[in-house]
GROMACS .gro file of N, CA and C in nm:
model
  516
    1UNK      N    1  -1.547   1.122  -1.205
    1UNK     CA    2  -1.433   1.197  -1.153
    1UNK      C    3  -1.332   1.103  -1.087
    2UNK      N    4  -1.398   0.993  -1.002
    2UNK     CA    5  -1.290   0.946  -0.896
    2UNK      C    6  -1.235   0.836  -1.000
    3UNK      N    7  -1.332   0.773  -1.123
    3UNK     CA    8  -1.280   0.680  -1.193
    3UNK      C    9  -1.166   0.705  -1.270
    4UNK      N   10  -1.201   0.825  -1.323
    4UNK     CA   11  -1.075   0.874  -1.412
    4UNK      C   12  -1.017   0.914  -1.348
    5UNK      N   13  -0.989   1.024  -1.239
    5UNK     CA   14  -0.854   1.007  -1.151
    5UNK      C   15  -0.787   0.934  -1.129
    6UNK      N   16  -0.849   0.816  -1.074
    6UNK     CA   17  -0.788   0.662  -1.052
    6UNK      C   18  -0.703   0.602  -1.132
    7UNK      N   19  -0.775   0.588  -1.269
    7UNK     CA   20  -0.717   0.522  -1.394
    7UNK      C   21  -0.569   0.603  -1.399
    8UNK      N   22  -0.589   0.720  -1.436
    8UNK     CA   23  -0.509   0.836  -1.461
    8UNK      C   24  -0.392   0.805  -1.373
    9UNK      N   25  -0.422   0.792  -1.292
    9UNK     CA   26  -0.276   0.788  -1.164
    9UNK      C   27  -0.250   0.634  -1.150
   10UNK      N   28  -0.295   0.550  -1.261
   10UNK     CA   29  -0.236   0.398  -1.238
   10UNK      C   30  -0.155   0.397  -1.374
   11UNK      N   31  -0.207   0.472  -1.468
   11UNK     CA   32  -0.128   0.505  -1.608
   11UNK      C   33  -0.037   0.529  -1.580
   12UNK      N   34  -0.018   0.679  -1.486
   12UNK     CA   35   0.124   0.707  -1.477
   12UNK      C   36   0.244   0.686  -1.360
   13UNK      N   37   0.164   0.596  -1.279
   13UNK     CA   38   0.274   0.555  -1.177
   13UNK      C   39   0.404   0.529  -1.183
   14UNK      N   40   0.433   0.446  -1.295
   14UNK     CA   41   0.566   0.454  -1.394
   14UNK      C   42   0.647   0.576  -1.414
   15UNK      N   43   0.551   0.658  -1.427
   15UNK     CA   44   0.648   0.817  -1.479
   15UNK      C   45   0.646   0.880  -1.367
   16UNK      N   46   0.548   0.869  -1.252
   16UNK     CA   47   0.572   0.939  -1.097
   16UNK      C   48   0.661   0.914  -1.064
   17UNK      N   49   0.690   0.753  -1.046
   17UNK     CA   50   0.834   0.730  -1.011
   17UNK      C   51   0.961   0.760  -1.050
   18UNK      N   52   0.943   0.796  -1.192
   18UNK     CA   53   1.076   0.813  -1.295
   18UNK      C   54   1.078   0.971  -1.289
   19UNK      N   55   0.989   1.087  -1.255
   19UNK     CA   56   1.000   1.249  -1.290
   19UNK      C   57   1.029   1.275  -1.213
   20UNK      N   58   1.065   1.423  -1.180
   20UNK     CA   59   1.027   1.522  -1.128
   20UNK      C   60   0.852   1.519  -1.077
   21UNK      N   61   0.813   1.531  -0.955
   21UNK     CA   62   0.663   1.516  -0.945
   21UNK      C   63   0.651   1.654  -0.957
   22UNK      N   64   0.725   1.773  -0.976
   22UNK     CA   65   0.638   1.932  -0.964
   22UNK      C   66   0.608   1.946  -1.104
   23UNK      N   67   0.633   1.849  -1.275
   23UNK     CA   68   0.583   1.838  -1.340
   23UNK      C   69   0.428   1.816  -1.354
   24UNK      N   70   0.414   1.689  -1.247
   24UNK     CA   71   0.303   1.687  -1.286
   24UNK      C   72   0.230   1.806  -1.215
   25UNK      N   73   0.235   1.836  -1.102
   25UNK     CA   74   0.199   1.965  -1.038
   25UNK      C   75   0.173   2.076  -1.131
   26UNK      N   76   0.271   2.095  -1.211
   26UNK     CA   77   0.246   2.212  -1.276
   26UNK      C   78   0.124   2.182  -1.417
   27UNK      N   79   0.127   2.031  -1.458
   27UNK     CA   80   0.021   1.975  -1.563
   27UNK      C   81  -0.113   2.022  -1.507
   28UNK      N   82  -0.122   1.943  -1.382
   28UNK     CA   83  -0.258   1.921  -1.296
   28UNK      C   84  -0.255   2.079  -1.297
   29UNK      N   85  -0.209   2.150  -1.249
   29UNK     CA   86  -0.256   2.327  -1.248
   29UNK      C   87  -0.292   2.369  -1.372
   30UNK      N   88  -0.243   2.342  -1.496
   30UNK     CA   89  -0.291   2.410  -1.573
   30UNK      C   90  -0.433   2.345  -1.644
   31UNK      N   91  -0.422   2.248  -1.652
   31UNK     CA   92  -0.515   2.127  -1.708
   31UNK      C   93  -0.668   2.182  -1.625
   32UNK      N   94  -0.631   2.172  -1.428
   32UNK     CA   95  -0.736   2.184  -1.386
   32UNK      C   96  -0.797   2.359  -1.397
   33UNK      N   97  -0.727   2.427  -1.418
   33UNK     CA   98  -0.756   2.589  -1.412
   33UNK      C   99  -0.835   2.568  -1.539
   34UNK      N  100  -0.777   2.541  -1.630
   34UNK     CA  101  -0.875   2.551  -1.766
   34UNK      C  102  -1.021   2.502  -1.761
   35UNK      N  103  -0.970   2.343  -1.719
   35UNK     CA  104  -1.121   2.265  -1.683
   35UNK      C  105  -1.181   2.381  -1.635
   36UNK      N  106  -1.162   2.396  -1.450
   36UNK     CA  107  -1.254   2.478  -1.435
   36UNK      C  108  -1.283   2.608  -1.469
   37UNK      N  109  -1.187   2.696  -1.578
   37UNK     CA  110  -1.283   2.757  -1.651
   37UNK      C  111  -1.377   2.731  -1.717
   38UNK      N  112  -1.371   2.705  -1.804
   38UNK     CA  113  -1.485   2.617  -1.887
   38UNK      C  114  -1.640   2.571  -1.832
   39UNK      N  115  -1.644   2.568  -1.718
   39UNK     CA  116  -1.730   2.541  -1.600
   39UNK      C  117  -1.833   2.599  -1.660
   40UNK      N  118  -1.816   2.724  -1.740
   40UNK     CA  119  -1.963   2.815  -1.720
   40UNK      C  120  -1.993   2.761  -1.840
   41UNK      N  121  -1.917   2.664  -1.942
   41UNK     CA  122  -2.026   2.621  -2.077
   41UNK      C  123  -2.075   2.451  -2.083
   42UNK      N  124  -2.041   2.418  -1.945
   42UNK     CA  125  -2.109   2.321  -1.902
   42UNK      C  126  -2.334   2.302  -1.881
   43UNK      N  127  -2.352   2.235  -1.980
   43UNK     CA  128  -2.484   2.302  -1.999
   43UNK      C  129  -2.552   2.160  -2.051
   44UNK      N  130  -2.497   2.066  -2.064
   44UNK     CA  131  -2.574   1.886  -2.095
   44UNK      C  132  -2.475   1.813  -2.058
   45UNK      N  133  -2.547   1.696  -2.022
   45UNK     CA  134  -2.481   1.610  -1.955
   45UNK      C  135  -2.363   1.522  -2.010
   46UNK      N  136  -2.332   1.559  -2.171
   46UNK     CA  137  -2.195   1.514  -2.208
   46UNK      C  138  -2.092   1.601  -2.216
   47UNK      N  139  -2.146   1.743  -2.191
   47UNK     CA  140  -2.046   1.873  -2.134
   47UNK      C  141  -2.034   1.822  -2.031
   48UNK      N  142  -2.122   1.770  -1.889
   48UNK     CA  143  -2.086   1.744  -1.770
   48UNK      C  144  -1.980   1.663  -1.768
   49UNK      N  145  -2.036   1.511  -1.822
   49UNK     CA  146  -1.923   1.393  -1.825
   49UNK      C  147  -1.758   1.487  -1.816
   50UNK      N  148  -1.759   1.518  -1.955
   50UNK     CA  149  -1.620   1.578  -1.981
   50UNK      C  150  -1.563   1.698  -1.959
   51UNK      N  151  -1.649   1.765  -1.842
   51UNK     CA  152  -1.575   1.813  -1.755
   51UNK      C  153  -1.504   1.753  -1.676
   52UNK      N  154  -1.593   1.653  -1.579
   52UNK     CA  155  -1.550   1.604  -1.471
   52UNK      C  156  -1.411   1.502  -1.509
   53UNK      N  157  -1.412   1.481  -1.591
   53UNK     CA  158  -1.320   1.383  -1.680
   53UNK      C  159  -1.170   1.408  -1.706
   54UNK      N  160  -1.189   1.584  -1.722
   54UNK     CA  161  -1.081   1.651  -1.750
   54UNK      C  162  -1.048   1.704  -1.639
   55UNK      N  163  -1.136   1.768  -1.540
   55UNK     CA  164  -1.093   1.785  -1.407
   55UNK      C  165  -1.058   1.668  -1.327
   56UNK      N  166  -1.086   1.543  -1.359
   56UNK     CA  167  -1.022   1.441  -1.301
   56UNK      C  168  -0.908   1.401  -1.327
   57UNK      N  169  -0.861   1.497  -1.397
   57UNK     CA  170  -0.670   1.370  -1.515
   57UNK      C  171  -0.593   1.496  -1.404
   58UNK      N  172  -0.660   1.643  -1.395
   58UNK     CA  173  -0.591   1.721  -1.315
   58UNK      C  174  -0.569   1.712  -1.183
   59UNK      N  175  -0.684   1.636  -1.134
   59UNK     CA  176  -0.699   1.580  -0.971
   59UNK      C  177  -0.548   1.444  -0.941
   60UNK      N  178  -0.568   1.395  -1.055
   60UNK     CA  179  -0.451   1.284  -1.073
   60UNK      C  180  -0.317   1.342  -1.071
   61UNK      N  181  -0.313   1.479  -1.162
   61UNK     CA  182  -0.134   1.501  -1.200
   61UNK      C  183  -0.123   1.552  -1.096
   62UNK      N  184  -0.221   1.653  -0.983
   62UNK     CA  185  -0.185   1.688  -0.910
   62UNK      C  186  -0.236   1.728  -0.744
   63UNK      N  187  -0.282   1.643  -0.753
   63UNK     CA  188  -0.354   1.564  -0.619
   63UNK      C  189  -0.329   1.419  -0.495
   64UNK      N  190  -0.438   1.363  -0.477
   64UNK     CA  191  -0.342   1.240  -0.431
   64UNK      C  192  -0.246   1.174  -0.438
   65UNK      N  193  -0.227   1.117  -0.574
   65UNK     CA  194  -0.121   1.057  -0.586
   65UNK      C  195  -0.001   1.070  -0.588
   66UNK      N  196   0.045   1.178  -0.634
   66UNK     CA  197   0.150   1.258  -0.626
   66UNK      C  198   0.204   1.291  -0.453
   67UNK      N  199   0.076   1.372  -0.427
   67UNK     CA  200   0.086   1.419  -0.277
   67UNK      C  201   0.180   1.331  -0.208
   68UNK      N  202   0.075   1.215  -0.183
   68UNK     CA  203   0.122   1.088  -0.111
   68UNK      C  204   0.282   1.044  -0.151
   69UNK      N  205   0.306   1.025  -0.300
   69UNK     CA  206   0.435   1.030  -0.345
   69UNK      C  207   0.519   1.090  -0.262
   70UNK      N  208   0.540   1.245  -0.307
   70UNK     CA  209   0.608   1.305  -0.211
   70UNK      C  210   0.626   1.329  -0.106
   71UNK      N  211   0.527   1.253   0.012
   71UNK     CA  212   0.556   1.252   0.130
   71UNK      C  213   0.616   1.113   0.191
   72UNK      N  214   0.599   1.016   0.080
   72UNK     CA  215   0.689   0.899   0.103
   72UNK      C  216   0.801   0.902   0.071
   73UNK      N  217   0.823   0.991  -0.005
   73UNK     CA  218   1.003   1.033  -0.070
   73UNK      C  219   1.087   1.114   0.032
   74UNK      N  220   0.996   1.200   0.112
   74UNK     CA  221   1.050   1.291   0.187
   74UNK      C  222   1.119   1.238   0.327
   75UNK      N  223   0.969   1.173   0.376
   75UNK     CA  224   0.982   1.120   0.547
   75UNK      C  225   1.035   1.000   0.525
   76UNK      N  226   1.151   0.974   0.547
   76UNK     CA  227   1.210   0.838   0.638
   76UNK      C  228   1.130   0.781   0.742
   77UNK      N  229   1.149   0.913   0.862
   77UNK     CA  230   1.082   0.825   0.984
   77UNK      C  231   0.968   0.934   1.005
   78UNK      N  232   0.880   0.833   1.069
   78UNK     CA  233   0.728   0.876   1.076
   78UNK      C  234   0.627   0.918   0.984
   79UNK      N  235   0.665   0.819   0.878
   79UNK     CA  236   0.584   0.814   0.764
   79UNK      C  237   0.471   0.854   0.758
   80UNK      N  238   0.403   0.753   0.851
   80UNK     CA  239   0.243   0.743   0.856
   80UNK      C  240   0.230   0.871   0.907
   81UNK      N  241   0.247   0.925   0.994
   81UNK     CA  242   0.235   1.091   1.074
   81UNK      C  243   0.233   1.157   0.949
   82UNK      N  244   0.365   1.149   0.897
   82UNK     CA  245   0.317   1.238   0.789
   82UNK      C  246   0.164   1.239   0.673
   83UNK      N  247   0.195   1.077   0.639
   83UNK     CA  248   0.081   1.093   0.538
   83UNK      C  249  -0.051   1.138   0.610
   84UNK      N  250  -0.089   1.084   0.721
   84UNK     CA  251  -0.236   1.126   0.734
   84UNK      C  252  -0.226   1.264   0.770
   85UNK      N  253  -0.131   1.405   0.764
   85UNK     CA  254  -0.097   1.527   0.771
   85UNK      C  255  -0.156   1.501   0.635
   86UNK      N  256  -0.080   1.506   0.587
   86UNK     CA  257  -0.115   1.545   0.370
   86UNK      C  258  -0.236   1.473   0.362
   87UNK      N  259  -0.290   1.361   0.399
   87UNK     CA  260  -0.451   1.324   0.403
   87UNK      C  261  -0.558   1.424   0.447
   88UNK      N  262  -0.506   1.473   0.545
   88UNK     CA  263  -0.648   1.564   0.638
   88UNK      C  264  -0.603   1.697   0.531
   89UNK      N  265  -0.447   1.746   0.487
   89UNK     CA  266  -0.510   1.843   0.473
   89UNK      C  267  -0.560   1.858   0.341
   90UNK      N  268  -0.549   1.744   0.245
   90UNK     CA  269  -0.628   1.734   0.148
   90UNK      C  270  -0.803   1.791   0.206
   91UNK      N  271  -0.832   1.704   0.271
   91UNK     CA  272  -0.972   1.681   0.320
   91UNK      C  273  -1.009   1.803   0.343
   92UNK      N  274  -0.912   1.890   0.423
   92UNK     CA  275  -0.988   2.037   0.511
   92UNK      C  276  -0.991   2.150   0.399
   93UNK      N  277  -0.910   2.118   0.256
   93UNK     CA  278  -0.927   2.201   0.200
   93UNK      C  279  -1.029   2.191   0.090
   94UNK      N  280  -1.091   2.060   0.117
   94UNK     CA  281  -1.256   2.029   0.080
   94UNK      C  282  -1.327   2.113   0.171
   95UNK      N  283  -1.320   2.043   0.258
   95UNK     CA  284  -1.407   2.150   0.382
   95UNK      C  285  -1.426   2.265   0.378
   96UNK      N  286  -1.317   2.358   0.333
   96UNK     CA  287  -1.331   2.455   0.416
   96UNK      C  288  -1.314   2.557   0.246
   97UNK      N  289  -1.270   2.506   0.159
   97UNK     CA  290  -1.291   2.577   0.018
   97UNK      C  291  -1.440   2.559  -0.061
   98UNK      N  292  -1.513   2.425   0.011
   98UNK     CA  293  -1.626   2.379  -0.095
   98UNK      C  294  -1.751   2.488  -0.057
   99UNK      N  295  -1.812   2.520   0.065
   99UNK     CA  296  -1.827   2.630   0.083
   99UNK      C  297  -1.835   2.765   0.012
  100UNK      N  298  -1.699   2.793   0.029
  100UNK     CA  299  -1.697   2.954  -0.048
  100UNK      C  300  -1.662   2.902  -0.219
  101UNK      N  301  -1.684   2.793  -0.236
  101UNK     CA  302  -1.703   2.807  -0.364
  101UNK      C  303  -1.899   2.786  -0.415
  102UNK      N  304  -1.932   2.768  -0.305
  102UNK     CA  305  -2.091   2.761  -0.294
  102UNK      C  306  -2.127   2.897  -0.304
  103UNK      N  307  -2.060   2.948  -0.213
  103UNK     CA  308  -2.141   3.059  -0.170
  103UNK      C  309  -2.103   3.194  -0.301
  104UNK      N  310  -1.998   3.179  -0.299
  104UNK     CA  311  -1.968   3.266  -0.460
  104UNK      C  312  -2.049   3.174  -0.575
  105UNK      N  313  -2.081   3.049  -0.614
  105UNK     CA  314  -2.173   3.078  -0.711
  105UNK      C  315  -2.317   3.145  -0.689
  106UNK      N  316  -2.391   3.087  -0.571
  106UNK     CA  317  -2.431   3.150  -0.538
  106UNK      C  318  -2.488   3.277  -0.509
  107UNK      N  319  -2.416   3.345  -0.478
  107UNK     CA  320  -2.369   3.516  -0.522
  107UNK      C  321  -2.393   3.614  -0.635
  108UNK      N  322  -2.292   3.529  -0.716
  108UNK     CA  323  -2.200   3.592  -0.824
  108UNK      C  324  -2.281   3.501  -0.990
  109UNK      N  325  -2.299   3.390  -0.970
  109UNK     CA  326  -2.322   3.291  -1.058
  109UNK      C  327  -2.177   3.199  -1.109
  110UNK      N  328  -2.217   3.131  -1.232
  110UNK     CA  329  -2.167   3.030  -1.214
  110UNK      C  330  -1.991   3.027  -1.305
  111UNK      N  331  -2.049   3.123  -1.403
  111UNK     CA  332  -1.962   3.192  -1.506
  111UNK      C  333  -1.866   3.254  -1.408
  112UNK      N  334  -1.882   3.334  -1.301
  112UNK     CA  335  -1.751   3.470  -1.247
  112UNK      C  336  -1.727   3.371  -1.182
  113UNK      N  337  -1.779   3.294  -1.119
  113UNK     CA  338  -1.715   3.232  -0.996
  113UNK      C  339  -1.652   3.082  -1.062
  114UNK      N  340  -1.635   3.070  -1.154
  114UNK     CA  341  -1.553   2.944  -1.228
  114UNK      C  342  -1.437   3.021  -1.296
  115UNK      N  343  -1.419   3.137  -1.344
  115UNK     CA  344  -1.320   3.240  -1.333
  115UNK      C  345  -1.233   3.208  -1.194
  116UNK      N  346  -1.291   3.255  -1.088
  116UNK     CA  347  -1.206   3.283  -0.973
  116UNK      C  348  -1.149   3.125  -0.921
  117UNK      N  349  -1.245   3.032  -0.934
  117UNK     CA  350  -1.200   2.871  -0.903
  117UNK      C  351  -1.069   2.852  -0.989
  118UNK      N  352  -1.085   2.903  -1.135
  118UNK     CA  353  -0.930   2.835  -1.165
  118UNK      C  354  -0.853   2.920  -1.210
  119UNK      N  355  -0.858   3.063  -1.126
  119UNK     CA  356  -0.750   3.109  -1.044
  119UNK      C  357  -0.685   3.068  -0.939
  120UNK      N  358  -0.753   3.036  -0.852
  120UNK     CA  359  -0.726   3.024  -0.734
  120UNK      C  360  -0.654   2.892  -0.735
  121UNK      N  361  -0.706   2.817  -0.829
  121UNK     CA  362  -0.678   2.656  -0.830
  121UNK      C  363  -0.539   2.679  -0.903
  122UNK      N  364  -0.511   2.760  -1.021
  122UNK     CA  365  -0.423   2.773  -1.109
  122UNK      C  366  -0.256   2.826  -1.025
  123UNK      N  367  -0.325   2.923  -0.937
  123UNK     CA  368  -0.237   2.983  -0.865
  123UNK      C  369  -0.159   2.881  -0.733
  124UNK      N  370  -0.276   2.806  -0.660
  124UNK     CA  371  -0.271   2.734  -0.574
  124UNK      C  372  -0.123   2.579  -0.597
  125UNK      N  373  -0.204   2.573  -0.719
  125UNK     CA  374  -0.095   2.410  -0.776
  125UNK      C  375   0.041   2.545  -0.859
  126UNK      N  376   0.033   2.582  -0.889
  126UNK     CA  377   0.116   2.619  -0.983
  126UNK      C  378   0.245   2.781  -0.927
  127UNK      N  379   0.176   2.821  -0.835
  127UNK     CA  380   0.202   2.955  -0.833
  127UNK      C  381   0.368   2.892  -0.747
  128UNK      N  382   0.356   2.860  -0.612
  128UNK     CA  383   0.481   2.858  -0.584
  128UNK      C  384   0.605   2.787  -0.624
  129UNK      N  385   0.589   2.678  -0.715
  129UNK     CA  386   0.626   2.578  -0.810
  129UNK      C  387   0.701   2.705  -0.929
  130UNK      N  388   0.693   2.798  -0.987
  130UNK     CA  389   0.725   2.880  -1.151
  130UNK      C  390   0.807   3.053  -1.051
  131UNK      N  391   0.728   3.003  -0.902
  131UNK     CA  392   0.849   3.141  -0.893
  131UNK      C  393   0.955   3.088  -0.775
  132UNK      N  394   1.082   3.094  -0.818
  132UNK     CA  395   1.194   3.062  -0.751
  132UNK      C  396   1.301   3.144  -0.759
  133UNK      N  397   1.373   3.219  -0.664
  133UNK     CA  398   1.493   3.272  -0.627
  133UNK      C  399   1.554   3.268  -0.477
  134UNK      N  400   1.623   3.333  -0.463
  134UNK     CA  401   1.715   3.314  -0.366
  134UNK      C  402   1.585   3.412  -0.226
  135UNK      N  403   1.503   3.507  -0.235
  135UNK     CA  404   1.443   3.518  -0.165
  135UNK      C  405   1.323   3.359  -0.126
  136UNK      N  406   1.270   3.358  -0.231
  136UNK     CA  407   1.153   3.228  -0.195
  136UNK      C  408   1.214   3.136  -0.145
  137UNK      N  409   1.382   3.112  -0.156
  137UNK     CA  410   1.502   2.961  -0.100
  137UNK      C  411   1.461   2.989   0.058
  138UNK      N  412   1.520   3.177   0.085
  138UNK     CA  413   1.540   3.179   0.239
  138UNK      C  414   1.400   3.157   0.293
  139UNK      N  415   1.258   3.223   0.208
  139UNK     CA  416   1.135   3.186   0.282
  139UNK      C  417   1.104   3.068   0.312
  140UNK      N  418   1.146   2.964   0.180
  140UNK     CA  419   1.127   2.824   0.195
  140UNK      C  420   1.200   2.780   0.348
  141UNK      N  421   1.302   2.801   0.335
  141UNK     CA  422   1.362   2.724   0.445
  141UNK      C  423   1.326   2.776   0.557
  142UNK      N  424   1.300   2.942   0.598
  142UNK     CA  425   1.294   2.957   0.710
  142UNK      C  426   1.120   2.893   0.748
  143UNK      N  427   1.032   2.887   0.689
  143UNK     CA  428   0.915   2.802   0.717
  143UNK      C  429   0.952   2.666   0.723
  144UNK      N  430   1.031   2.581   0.702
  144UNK     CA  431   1.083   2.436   0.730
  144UNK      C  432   1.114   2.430   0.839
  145UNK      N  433   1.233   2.577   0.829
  145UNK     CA  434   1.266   2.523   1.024
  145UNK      C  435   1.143   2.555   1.136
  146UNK      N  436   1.083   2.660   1.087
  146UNK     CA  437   0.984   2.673   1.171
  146UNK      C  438   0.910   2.518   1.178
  147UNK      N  439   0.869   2.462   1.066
  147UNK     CA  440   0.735   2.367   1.090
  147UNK      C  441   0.836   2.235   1.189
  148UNK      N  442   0.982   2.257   1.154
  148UNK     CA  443   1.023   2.118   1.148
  148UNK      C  444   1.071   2.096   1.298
  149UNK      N  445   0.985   2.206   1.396
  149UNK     CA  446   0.991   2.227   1.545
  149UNK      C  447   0.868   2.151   1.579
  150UNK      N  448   0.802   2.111   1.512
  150UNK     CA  449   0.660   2.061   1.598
  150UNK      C  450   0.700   1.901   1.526
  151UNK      N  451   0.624   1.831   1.658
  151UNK     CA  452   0.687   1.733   1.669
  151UNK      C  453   0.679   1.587   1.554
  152UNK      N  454   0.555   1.645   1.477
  152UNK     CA  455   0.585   1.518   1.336
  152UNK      C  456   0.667   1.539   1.249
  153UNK      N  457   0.722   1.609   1.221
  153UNK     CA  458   0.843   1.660   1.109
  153UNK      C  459   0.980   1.611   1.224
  154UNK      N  460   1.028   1.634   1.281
  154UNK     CA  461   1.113   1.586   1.367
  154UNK      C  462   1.270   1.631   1.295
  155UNK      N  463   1.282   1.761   1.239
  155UNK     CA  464   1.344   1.821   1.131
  155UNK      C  465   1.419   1.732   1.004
  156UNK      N  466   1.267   1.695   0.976
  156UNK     CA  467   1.238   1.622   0.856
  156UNK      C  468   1.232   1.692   0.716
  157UNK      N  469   1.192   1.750   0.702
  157UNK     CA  470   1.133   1.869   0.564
  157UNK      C  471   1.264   1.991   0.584
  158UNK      N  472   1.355   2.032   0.617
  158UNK     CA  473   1.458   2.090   0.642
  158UNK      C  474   1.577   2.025   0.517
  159UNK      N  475   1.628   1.892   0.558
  159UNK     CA  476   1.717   1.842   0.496
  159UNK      C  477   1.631   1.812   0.394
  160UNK      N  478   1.580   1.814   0.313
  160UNK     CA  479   1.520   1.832   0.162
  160UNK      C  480   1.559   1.982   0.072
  161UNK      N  481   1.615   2.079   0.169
  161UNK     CA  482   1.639   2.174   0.110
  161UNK      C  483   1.808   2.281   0.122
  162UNK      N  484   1.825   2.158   0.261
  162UNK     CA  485   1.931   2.252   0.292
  162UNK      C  486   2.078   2.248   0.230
  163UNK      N  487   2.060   2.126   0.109
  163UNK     CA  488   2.165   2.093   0.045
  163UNK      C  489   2.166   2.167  -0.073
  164UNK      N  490   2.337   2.284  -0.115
  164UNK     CA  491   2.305   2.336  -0.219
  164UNK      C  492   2.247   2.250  -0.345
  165UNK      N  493   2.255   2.147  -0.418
  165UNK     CA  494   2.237   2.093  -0.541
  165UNK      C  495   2.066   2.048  -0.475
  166UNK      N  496   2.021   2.075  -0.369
  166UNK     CA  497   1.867   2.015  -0.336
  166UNK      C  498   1.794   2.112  -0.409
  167UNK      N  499   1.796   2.250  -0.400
  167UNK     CA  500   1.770   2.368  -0.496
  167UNK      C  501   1.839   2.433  -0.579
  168UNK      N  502   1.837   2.398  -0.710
  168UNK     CA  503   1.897   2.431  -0.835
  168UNK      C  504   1.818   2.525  -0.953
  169UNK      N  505   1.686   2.535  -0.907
  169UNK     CA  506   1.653   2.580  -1.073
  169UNK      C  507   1.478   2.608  -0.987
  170UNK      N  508   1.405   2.658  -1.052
  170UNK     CA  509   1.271   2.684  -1.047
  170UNK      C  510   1.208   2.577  -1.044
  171UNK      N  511   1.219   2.489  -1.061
  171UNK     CA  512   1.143   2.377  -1.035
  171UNK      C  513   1.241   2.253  -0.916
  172UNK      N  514   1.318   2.311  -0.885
  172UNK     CA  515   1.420   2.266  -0.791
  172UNK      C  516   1.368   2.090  -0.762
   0.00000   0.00000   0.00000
């Protein structure tokens, strides 16, 4: 998993720099929703390999590397504040999702609850990224100004949006 992520996000560092990163966002969502459907016909260990393989190219389009991307594109000042923000909350949403994804297989088994993983995952990378209008603009922003009151944003994440041509299109 972490190898091919790795690789994956040294392949395309070139094109991180050169895109749109909610491309890859929207790759990594669909790529990883599928992977983890598929979850339930995982059943020998070269089904395993290439799961993890394929859920790893999705961890890449739309995970760390990217993440980190966009928070070095964003913050001018107080970089580091920011990144280890987008670090932990990578981490807590290990924490605190790995769990109830235990406990629903668990439950439920392995089949329903790899259903609901790449929903949730599908929805998660992808969902606010494909819906855009002039309501989601004012929600967007009015949660910026809110966050961009506490003191690591330093109304940082604000001017990323408040310029008309900053939001243009659904993938803005």
């Amino acid at each position: 998993f972490f190898s091919i992520s790795g690789l994956t996000g040294f392949l395309l560092a070139k094109k991180l720099n050169a895109t749109d990163l909610r491309w890859f966002y929207l790759a990594g969502g669909v790529i990883g929703s599928v992977s983890l459907a598929s979850l339930r016909w995982v059943d020998t260990l070269a089904t395993y390999y290439v799961f993890f393989a394929v859920y790893g190219i999705s961890f890449a389009l739309a995970g760390l590397v990217p993440g980190t991307t966009l928070v070095a594109r964003w913050f001018d000042r107080r970089r580091p504040t920011a990144l280890s923000f987008a670090s932990t909350g990578l981490s807590m949403g290990g924490i605190v999702l790995t769990p109830l994804a235990a406990a629903s297989i668990e439950d439920h088994g392995l089949a329903a609850s790899a259903n609901w993983m790449a929903i949730v995952w599908f929805i998660g990378w992808t969902g606010f990224w494909l819906v855009w209008d002039r309501l989601a603009q004012y929600s967007l922003i009015a949660t910026t100004e809110w966050l961009d009151a506490l003191p690591p944003y330093d109304g940082a994440l604000i001017r990323n949006f408040i310029a008309p041509d900053a939001v243009n299109d659904r993938l803005f």
